[in-house]
Short mmCIF file of C-alpha atoms in Angstrom, two decimals:
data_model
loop_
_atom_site.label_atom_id
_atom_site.label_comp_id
_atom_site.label_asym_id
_atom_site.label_seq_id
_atom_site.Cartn_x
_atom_site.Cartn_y
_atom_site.Cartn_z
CA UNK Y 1 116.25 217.00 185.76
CA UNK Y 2 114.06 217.15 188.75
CA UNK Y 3 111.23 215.07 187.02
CA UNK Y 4 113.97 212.20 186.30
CA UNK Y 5 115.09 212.10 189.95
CA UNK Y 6 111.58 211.41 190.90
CA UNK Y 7 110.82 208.99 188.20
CA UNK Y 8 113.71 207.18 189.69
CA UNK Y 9 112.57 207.27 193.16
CA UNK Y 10 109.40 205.87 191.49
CA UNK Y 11 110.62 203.36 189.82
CA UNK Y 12 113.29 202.22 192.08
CA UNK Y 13 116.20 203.07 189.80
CA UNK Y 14 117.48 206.21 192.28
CA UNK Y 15 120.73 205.66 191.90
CA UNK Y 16 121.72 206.07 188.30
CA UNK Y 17 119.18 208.77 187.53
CA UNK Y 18 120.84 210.65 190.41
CA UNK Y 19 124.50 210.18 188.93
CA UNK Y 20 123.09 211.15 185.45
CA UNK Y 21 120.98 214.41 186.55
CA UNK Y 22 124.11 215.38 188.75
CA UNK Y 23 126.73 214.84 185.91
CA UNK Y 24 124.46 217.72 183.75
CA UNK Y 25 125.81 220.35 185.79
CA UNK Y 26 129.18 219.35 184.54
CA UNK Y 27 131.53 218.93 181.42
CA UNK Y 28 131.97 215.63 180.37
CA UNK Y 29 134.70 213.58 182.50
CA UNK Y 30 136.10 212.38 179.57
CA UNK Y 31 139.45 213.56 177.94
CA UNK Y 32 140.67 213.32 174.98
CA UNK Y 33 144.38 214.75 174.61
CA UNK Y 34 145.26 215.72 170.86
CA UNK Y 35 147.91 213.26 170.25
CA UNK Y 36 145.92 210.44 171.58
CA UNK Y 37 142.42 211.23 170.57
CA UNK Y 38 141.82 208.54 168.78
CA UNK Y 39 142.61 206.20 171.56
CA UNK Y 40 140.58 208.12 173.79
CA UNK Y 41 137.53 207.56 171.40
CA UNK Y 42 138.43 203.84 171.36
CA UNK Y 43 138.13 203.59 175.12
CA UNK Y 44 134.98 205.28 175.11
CA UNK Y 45 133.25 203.36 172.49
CA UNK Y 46 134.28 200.32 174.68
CA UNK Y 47 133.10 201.61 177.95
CA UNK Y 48 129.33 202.61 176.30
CA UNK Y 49 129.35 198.82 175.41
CA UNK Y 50 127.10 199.54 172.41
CA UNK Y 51 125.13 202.24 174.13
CA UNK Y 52 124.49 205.14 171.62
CA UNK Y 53 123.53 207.54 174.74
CA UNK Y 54 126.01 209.87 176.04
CA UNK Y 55 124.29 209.71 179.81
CA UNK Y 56 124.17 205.70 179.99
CA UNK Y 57 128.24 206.11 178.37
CA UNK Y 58 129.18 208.29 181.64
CA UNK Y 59 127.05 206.49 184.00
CA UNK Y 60 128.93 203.45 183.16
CA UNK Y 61 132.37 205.41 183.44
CA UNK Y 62 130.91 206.75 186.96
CA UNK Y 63 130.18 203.03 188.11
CA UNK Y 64 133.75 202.38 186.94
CA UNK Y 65 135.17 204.57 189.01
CA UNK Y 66 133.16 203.99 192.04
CA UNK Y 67 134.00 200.31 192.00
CA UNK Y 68 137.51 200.58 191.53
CA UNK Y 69 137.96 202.88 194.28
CA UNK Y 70 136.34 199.91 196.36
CA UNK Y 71 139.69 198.23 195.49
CA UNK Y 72 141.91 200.84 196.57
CA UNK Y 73 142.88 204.09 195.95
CA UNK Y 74 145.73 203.13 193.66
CA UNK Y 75 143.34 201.45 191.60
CA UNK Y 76 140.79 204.13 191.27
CA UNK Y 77 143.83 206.69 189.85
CA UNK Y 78 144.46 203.63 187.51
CA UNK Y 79 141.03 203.41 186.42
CA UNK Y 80 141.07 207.34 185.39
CA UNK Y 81 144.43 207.16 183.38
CA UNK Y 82 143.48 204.47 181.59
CA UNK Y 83 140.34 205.29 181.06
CA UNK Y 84 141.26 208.96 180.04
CA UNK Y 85 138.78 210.21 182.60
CA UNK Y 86 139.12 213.75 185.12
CA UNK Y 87 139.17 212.94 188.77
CA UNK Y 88 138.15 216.26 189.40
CA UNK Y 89 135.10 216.57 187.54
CA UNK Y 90 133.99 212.77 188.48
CA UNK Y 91 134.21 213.96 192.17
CA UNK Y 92 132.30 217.18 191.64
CA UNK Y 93 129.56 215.01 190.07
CA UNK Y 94 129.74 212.79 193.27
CA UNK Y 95 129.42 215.45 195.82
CA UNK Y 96 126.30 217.18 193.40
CA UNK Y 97 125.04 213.65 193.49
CA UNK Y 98 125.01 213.06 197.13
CA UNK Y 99 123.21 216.78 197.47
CA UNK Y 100 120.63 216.15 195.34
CA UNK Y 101 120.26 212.62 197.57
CA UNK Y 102 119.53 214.74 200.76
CA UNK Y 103 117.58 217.13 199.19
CA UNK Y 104 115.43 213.81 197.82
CA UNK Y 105 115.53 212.44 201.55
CA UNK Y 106 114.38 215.76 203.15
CA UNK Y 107 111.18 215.92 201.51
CA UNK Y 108 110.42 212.23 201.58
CA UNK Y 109 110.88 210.52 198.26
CA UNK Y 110 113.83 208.91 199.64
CA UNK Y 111 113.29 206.96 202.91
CA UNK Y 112 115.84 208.37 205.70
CA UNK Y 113 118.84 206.86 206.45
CA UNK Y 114 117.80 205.38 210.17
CA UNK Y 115 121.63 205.96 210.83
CA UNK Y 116 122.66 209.24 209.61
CA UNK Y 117 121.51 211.61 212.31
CA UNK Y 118 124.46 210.65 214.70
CA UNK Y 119 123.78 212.74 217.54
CA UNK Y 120 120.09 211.22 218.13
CA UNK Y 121 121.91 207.95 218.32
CA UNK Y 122 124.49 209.00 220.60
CA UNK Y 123 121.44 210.81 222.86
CA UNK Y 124 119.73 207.81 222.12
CA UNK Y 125 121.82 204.92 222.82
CA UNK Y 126 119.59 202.56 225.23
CA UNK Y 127 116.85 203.06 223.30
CA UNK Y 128 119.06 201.99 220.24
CA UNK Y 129 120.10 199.34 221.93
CA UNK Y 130 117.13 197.60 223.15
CA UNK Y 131 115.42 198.02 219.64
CA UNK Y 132 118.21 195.87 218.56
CA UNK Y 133 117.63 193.38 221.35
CA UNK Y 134 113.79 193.31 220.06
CA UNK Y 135 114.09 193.45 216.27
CA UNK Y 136 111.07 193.87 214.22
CA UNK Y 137 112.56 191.49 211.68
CA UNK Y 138 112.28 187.99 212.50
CA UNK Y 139 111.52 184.70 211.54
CA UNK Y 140 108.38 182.77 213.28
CA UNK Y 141 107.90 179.19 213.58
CA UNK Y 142 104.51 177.83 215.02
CA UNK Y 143 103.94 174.01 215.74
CA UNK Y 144 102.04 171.92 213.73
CA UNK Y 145 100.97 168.29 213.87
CA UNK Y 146 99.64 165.74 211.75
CA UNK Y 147 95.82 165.21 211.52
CA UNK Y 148 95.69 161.26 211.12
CA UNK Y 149 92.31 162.16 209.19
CA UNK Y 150 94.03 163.52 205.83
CA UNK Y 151 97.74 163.26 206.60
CA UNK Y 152 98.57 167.18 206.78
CA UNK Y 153 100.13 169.15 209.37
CA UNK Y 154 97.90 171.28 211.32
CA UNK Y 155 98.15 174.52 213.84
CA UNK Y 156 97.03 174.17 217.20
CA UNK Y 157 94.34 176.47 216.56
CA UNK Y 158 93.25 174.72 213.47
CA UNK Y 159 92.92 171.74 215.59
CA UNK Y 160 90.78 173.62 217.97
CA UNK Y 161 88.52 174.99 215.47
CA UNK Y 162 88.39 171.72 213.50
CA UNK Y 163 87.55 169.37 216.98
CA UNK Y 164 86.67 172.01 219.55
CA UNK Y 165 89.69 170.71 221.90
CA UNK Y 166 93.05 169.60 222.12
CA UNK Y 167 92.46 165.93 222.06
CA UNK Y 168 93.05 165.57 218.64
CA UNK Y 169 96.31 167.64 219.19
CA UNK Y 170 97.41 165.66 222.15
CA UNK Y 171 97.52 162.42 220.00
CA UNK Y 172 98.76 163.51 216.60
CA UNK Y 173 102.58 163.01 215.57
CA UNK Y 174 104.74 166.37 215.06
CA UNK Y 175 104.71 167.90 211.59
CA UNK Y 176 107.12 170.37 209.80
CA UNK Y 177 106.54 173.98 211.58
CA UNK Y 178 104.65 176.72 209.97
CA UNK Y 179 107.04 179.63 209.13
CA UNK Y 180 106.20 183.14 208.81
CA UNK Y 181 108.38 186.32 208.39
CA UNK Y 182 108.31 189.78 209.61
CA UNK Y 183 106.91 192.22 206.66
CA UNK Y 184 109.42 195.40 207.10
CA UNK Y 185 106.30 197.29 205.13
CA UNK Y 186 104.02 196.66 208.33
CA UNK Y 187 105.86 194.58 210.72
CA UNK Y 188 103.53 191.69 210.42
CA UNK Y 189 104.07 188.34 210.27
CA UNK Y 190 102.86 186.24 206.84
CA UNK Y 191 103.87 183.31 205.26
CA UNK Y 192 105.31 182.05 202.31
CA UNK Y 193 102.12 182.56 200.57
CA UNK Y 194 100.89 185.50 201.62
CA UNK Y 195 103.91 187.04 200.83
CA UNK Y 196 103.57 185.68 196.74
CA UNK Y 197 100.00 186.79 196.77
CA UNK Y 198 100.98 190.30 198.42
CA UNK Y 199 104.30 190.69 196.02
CA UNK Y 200 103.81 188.47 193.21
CA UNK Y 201 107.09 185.96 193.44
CA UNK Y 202 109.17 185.69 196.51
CA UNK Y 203 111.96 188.67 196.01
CA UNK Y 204 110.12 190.47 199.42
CA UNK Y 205 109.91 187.36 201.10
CA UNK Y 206 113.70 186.30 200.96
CA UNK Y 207 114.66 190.00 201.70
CA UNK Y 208 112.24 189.57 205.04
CA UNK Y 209 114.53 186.65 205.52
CA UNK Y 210 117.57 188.34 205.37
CA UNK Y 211 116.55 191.04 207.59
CA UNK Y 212 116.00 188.50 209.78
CA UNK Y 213 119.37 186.79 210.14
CA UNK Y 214 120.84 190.40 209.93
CA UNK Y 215 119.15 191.35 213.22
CA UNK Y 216 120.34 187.79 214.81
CA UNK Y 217 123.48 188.28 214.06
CA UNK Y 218 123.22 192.11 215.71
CA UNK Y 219 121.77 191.26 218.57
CA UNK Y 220 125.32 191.43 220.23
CA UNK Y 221 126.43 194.32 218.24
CA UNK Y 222 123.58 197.27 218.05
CA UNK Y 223 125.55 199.20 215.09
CA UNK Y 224 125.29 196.03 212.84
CA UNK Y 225 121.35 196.12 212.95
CA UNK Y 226 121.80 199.78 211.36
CA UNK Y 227 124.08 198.33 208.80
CA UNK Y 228 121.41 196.29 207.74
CA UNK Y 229 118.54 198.52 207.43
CA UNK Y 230 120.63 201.12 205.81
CA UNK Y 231 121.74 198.11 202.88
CA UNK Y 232 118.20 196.37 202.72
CA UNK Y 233 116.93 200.28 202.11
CA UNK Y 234 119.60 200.95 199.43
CA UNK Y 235 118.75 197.27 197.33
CA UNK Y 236 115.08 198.56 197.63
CA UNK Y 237 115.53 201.68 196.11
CA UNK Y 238 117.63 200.27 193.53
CA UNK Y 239 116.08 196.83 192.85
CA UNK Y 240 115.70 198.29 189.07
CA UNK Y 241 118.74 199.92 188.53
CA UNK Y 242 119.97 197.27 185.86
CA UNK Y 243 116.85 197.66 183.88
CA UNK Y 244 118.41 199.63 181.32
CA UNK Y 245 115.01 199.35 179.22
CA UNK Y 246 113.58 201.05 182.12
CA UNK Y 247 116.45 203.78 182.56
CA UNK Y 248 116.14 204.60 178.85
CA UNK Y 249 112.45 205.05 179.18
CA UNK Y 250 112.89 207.55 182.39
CA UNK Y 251 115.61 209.65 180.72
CA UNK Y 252 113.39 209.84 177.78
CA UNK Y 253 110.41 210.95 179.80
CA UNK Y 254 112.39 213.22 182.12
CA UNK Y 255 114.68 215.64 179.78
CA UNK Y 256 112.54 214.74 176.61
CA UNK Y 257 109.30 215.01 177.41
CA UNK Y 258 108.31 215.81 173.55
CA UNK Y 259 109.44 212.82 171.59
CA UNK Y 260 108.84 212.47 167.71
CA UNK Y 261 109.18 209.41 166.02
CA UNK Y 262 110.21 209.24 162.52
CA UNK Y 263 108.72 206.51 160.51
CA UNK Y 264 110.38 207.39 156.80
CA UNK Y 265 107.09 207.43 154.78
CA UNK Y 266 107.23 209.63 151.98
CA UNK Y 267 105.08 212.47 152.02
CA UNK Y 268 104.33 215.37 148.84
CA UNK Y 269 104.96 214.43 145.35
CA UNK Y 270 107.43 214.21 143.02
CA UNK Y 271 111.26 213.87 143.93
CA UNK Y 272 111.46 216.62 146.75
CA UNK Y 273 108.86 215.04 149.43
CA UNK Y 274 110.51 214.43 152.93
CA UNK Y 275 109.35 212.39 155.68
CA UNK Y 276 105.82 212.08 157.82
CA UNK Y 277 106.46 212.24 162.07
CA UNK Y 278 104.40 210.93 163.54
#
């Protein structure tokens, strides 16, 4: 179980191998009353949604549940009737879950909440509070004009290294603005592509963007900056958790580690051979 947590704080898939490797401890949440087994089996079949695994079936019952209590509480006991599902062994899986989170966090293969030791915040509360007025994540913009010589737009130090002056500069027409953004990685500013030759595609650089207008919009409201870098630290530990190719994989290399694959060759002669695994 332990090696499956990991591999999901590897792969960025944390949360479902959590909800899986906690829900081991446990029965299955499932019921299935005798005079309405058959329903019960029904209902199951439908939420595995032509999974044949057991631990993908009750993660996707767990998800269930955790999104219809979003709704309201009403809604989440409606989810469990239905569903013929036991609130009390769903919560116990939630509360192992959440343990085996913070024991994850403590030794570092989880980064730390930056908002869950309250009483260094409260102890802390200018500090707080002028980080939020000086954000790390931003969005730069640097002038850049038009060199009459090619038609492109051009830095001011690009001019400068190009002419050895400002002349050049002081004559050209404005151009569109170079923009950079704010790598949360290592608080450096890069640009579009730096950040596709860094990340391959442009997922990190529209995240960099987003913490960005987060920490605008926070500037007047310090907890709102926390908000953010708690949610852009939860979609980066989870960025893979709809991979299901990849979840199968890690539950396969995490509680199976010795997998044989049965190819149906006959082996031995006459009528009584069986199969070769290979």
């Amino acid at each position: 179980i332990g090696k499956m947590m990991i591999y999901g704080c590897v792969f960025r898939c944390v949360d479902p191998c959590l909800t899986i490797a906690a829900s081991m401890a446990f029965r299955s949440p499932f019921k299935a009353p005798f005079d309405k087994r058959e329903e019960a089996d029904k209902i199951r079949r439908s939420i595995s949604n032509g999974n044949l695994s057991d631990h993908l079936t009750l993660l996707a019952a767990y998800d269930g549940w955790c999104n219809s209590k979003k709704r309201g509480r009403r809604e989440g006991r409606e989810y469990l009737s239905k569903n013929f599902l036991s609130y009390n062994t769903l919560s116990m899986i939630d509360n192992m879950k959440r343990q085996f989170k913070e024991l994850l966090t403590s030794i570092g293969f989880i980064p730390r909440n930056p908002s869950a030791d309250k009483k260094r915040r409260r102890n802390n509360k200018k500090v707080e509070e002028d980080k939020s007025a000086s954000s790390p994540y931003k969005i730069l913009f640097e002038e850049r004009r038009i060199d009459a010589s090619d038609g492109r737009p051009y830095t001011k130090q690009s001019f400068i290294d190009e002419y050895g002056g400002l002349e050049e500069w002081n004559r050209s027409k404005g151009g569109p603005p170079l923009e950079r953004r704010v790598d949360p990685s290592d608080g450096r500013a890069y640009t579009l592509a730096s950040f596709k030759a860094t990340y391959g595609g442009t997922k990190e650089w529209e995240r960099a963007g987003f913490l960005a207008r987060e920490a605008e919009k926070a500037k007047r409201n310090p907890r709102q900056i926390m908000r953010a870098r708690v949610m852009a630290l939860e979609r980066r530990m989870n960025e893979n958790r709809g991979n299901l190719r990849l979840l199968r994989a890690l539950l396969v290399a995490g509680l199976y580690p010795n997998v044989v694959r049965i190819d149906g060759k006959k082996v031995g002669g006459g009528g009584g051979g069986g199969t070769l695994s290979q």
